[in-house]
């Protein structure tokens, strides 16, 4: 079958330009163009699978539909799959059927299945109708996609396990420029309709489609840290073991991270999982900063105190590409390396130099443009910071990374064209000495 690209979708160029201008209020034109180009070059079926929980359909339908219509207006068509847990609970209670679960799965008797089908159909149609009311094209798909077998009828009743995904209905919808909206119902080879756990259905869909983006829309808007704040990014290659051992992570969140890791193990390295609110979907997809939690399989971070542990031509190319300027030809000979941290594919690097009074100096922090939205730079920083209790550095005042530096530092001092930063240092006299050292260091990048 000929791949279906997003450029084949029909949309108004003037509307697209208007939407791009609206997006520019969230981020730079460079960021927006970078993401639009990336997504538009994908086969339509590989753009994004968006999994929507029943609570979002119940409480945030307007924001959900608006965000999905927004994507269609810029020529991008996500594939949506939804559950309806809270609605099912309410509907079963209304007819006097007690909810039963085993191992996290809803026990589905024939009587329960009758309610499940009605509720899922109703929720599916409600989302499609709301999208169409916003002049978005959407197609209701409640059957014909998930081929299933019964898991264990004696234990779970009519609960199915997906054995294959039929992409025909999805591709037909995409070809028409219409958002496929899937309910998590399946059929066995004998035609028996079965209930499928929404997460299991979404996972099977992802494994089949290999999408670039997997999005979970939730009410919380992301995974929360020990303080209840949203974790903006997770690099599983460098952070997974630490997260699994963290005392503040509860059982439910630990299971969620394990599930995401298993999911990302089935897709290309470039794919990622985003957890966000419906209203923040565009910001999460089109800006480096994002809005929820971005989870990637990521890259290992390699560290060494010796230059010869690295491919120096590749490291030079990374630094020069990130800064857009030539690195001094004798940089590696003249810089007394304390320790360098480099992502395994040379897309992010952090270089610490030997400095004053036992405090390391951050000499270079370089992240390629195409890695800035992945959290890779933050992952490298996280590894470095876990090993480095004190640090000082400088950055040009025009550097867009300064907001991040401000959040990571204990203080800063501005003197054109630089801002000096530090953390972990208490004595003012020592801070003054180190700041002066940072500001007076000779440049190692050629003038732009």
CSV table of N, CA, C and O in Angstrom, one decimal, residues 376-430:
chain,number,residue,atom,x,y,z
A,376,UNK,N,16.7,15.4,26.4
A,376,UNK,CA,18.0,14.8,26.5
A,376,UNK,C,19.0,15.6,27.2
A,376,UNK,O,19.8,15.1,28.0
A,377,UNK,N,18.9,16.9,26.9
A,377,UNK,CA,19.9,17.8,27.6
A,377,UNK,C,19.6,17.8,29.1
A,377,UNK,O,20.6,17.8,29.9
A,378,UNK,N,18.4,17.8,29.5
A,378,UNK,CA,18.0,17.7,30.9
A,378,UNK,C,18.5,16.4,31.6
A,378,UNK,O,19.0,16.4,32.7
A,379,UNK,N,18.5,15.3,30.8
A,379,UNK,CA,18.9,14.0,31.3
A,379,UNK,C,20.4,14.1,31.5
A,379,UNK,O,20.9,13.6,32.6
A,380,UNK,N,21.2,14.7,30.6
A,380,UNK,CA,22.6,14.8,30.8
A,380,UNK,C,22.9,15.7,32.0
A,380,UNK,O,23.8,15.4,32.8
A,381,UNK,N,22.2,16.8,32.1
A,381,UNK,CA,22.4,17.7,33.3
A,381,UNK,C,22.1,16.9,34.6
A,381,UNK,O,22.8,17.1,35.6
A,382,UNK,N,21.0,16.1,34.6
A,382,UNK,CA,20.6,15.4,35.8
A,382,UNK,C,21.7,14.5,36.2
A,382,UNK,O,22.0,14.4,37.4
A,383,UNK,N,22.3,13.8,35.3
A,383,UNK,CA,23.4,12.8,35.7
A,383,UNK,C,24.6,13.6,36.2
A,383,UNK,O,25.2,13.3,37.3
A,384,UNK,N,25.0,14.7,35.6
A,384,UNK,CA,26.1,15.6,36.0
A,384,UNK,C,25.8,16.1,37.4
A,384,UNK,O,26.6,16.0,38.4
A,385,UNK,N,24.6,16.6,37.6
A,385,UNK,CA,24.3,17.3,38.9
A,385,UNK,C,24.3,16.3,40.1
A,385,UNK,O,24.6,16.7,41.2
A,386,UNK,N,23.8,15.1,39.8
A,386,UNK,CA,23.8,14.1,40.9
A,386,UNK,C,25.2,13.8,41.4
A,386,UNK,O,25.4,13.2,42.5
A,387,UNK,N,26.3,14.1,40.6
A,387,UNK,CA,27.7,13.8,40.9
A,387,UNK,C,28.4,15.1,41.3
A,387,UNK,O,29.6,15.0,41.7
A,388,UNK,N,27.8,16.3,41.1
A,388,UNK,CA,28.5,17.5,41.2
A,388,UNK,C,27.8,18.5,42.2
A,388,UNK,O,26.9,19.2,41.8
A,389,UNK,N,28.2,18.5,43.5
A,389,UNK,CA,27.5,19.3,44.5
A,389,UNK,C,27.7,20.8,44.3
A,389,UNK,O,26.9,21.6,44.8
A,390,UNK,N,28.8,21.3,43.7
A,390,UNK,CA,29.0,22.7,43.5
A,390,UNK,C,29.4,22.9,42.0
A,390,UNK,O,30.0,22.1,41.4
A,391,UNK,N,29.0,24.1,41.5
A,391,UNK,CA,29.3,24.4,40.1
A,391,UNK,C,29.1,25.9,39.9
A,391,UNK,O,28.3,26.5,40.5
A,392,UNK,N,29.9,26.4,38.9
A,392,UNK,CA,29.7,27.8,38.4
A,392,UNK,C,29.9,27.8,36.9
A,392,UNK,O,30.6,26.9,36.4
A,393,UNK,N,29.3,28.8,36.3
A,393,UNK,CA,29.4,28.9,34.8
A,393,UNK,C,28.9,30.2,34.3
A,393,UNK,O,28.4,31.0,35.1
A,394,UNK,N,29.0,30.4,33.1
A,394,UNK,CA,28.5,31.7,32.5
A,394,UNK,C,27.8,31.3,31.2
A,394,UNK,O,27.9,30.3,30.6
A,395,UNK,N,26.9,32.3,30.8
A,395,UNK,CA,26.1,32.1,29.6
A,395,UNK,C,25.9,33.5,29.0
A,395,UNK,O,25.7,34.5,29.7
A,396,UNK,N,25.8,33.6,27.7
A,396,UNK,CA,25.5,34.8,27.0
A,396,UNK,C,24.1,35.2,27.4
A,396,UNK,O,23.2,34.4,27.5
A,397,UNK,N,23.9,36.5,27.6
A,397,UNK,CA,22.6,37.0,28.2
A,397,UNK,C,21.4,36.7,27.2
A,397,UNK,O,20.3,36.7,27.6
A,398,UNK,N,21.8,36.5,25.9
A,398,UNK,CA,20.7,36.3,24.9
A,398,UNK,C,20.4,34.8,24.8
A,398,UNK,O,19.5,34.4,24.0
A,399,UNK,N,21.1,33.9,25.6
A,399,UNK,CA,20.9,32.5,25.5
A,399,UNK,C,19.5,32.1,25.9
A,399,UNK,O,19.2,32.3,27.1
A,400,UNK,N,18.7,31.4,25.1
A,400,UNK,CA,17.4,31.0,25.5
A,400,UNK,C,17.4,30.0,26.6
A,400,UNK,O,16.3,29.7,27.3
A,401,UNK,N,18.5,29.4,26.9
A,401,UNK,CA,18.6,28.3,28.0
A,401,UNK,C,18.7,29.0,29.3
A,401,UNK,O,18.6,28.3,30.4
A,402,UNK,N,18.9,30.3,29.4
A,402,UNK,CA,19.1,31.0,30.7
A,402,UNK,C,17.9,30.8,31.7
A,402,UNK,O,18.2,30.8,32.9
A,403,UNK,N,16.7,30.6,31.2
A,403,UNK,CA,15.6,30.4,32.1
A,403,UNK,C,15.8,29.1,32.8
A,403,UNK,O,15.5,28.9,34.0
A,404,UNK,N,16.3,28.1,32.1
A,404,UNK,CA,16.6,26.8,32.7
A,404,UNK,C,17.8,27.0,33.7
A,404,UNK,O,17.7,26.5,34.9
A,405,UNK,N,18.8,27.7,33.3
A,405,UNK,CA,19.9,27.9,34.2
A,405,UNK,C,19.5,28.6,35.5
A,405,UNK,O,19.9,28.3,36.6
A,406,UNK,N,18.6,29.6,35.4
A,406,UNK,CA,18.1,30.3,36.6
A,406,UNK,C,17.4,29.4,37.5
A,406,UNK,O,17.5,29.4,38.7
A,407,UNK,N,16.6,28.4,36.9
A,407,UNK,CA,15.9,27.5,37.8
A,407,UNK,C,16.8,26.5,38.5
A,407,UNK,O,16.5,25.9,39.5
A,408,UNK,N,18.0,26.2,37.9
A,408,UNK,CA,18.9,25.3,38.4
A,408,UNK,C,20.0,25.9,39.4
A,408,UNK,O,20.7,25.2,40.1
A,409,UNK,N,20.1,27.2,39.3
A,409,UNK,CA,21.2,27.9,40.1
A,409,UNK,C,20.7,28.4,41.4
A,409,UNK,O,19.5,28.5,41.6
A,410,UNK,N,21.6,28.7,42.3
A,410,UNK,CA,21.3,29.4,43.5
A,410,UNK,C,21.4,30.9,43.4
A,410,UNK,O,20.9,31.6,44.3
A,411,UNK,N,22.0,31.4,42.3
A,411,UNK,CA,22.1,32.8,42.1
A,411,UNK,C,22.7,33.1,40.8
A,411,UNK,O,23.3,32.2,40.1
A,412,UNK,N,22.7,34.4,40.4
A,412,UNK,CA,23.3,34.8,39.1
A,412,UNK,C,23.7,36.3,39.2
A,412,UNK,O,23.3,37.0,40.1
A,413,UNK,N,24.6,36.6,38.3
A,413,UNK,CA,25.2,38.0,38.3
A,413,UNK,C,25.3,38.4,36.8
A,413,UNK,O,25.9,37.6,36.0
A,414,UNK,N,24.8,39.5,36.4
A,414,UNK,CA,24.8,39.9,35.0
A,414,UNK,C,25.9,41.0,34.8
A,414,UNK,O,25.9,42.0,35.5
A,415,UNK,N,26.7,40.8,33.7
A,415,UNK,CA,27.6,41.8,33.2
A,415,UNK,C,27.7,41.6,31.7
A,415,UNK,O,28.3,40.5,31.3
A,416,UNK,N,27.2,42.5,30.9
A,416,UNK,CA,27.2,42.3,29.5
A,416,UNK,C,28.6,41.9,29.0
A,416,UNK,O,29.6,42.4,29.4
A,417,UNK,N,28.6,40.8,28.1
A,417,UNK,CA,27.5,40.2,27.5
A,417,UNK,C,27.1,38.9,28.2
A,417,UNK,O,26.4,38.0,27.6
A,418,UNK,N,27.6,38.7,29.4
A,418,UNK,CA,27.4,37.4,30.1
A,418,UNK,C,26.5,37.5,31.3
A,418,UNK,O,26.3,38.6,31.9
A,419,UNK,N,26.0,36.4,31.7
A,419,UNK,CA,25.4,36.1,33.0
A,419,UNK,C,26.1,35.0,33.7
A,419,UNK,O,26.3,33.9,33.0
A,420,UNK,N,26.6,35.2,34.9
A,420,UNK,CA,27.3,34.1,35.6
A,420,UNK,C,26.3,33.5,36.6
A,420,UNK,O,25.5,34.1,37.2
A,421,UNK,N,26.4,32.2,36.7
A,421,UNK,CA,25.5,31.4,37.6
A,421,UNK,C,26.4,30.5,38.5
A,421,UNK,O,27.5,30.2,38.2
A,422,UNK,N,25.8,30.1,39.6
A,422,UNK,CA,26.4,29.2,40.5
A,422,UNK,C,25.4,28.4,41.4
A,422,UNK,O,24.2,28.8,41.5
A,423,UNK,N,25.8,27.3,41.9
A,423,UNK,CA,25.0,26.6,42.9
A,423,UNK,C,25.9,25.9,43.9
A,423,UNK,O,27.1,25.6,43.6
A,424,UNK,N,25.4,25.6,45.1
A,424,UNK,CA,26.1,24.9,46.1
A,424,UNK,C,27.2,25.6,46.8
A,424,UNK,O,28.0,25.0,47.5
A,425,UNK,N,27.3,26.9,46.6
A,425,UNK,CA,28.4,27.8,47.2
A,425,UNK,C,27.7,28.8,48.2
A,425,UNK,O,26.8,29.5,47.7
A,426,UNK,N,28.2,28.8,49.4
A,426,UNK,CA,27.5,29.7,50.4
A,426,UNK,C,28.3,31.0,50.7
A,426,UNK,O,27.7,32.0,50.9
A,427,UNK,N,29.7,30.9,50.7
A,427,UNK,CA,30.5,32.0,51.1
A,427,UNK,C,30.4,33.1,50.0
A,427,UNK,O,30.8,32.8,48.9
A,428,UNK,N,30.0,34.3,50.4
A,428,UNK,CA,29.9,35.4,49.4
A,428,UNK,C,31.3,35.7,48.8
A,428,UNK,O,31.4,35.9,47.6
A,429,UNK,N,32.4,35.7,49.6
A,429,UNK,CA,33.7,36.0,49.0
A,429,UNK,C,34.1,34.9,48.0
A,429,UNK,O,34.7,35.3,47.0
A,430,UNK,N,33.7,33.7,48.2
A,430,UNK,CA,34.0,32.7,47.2
A,430,UNK,C,33.2,32.8,45.9
A,430,UNK,O,33.7,32.7,44.8
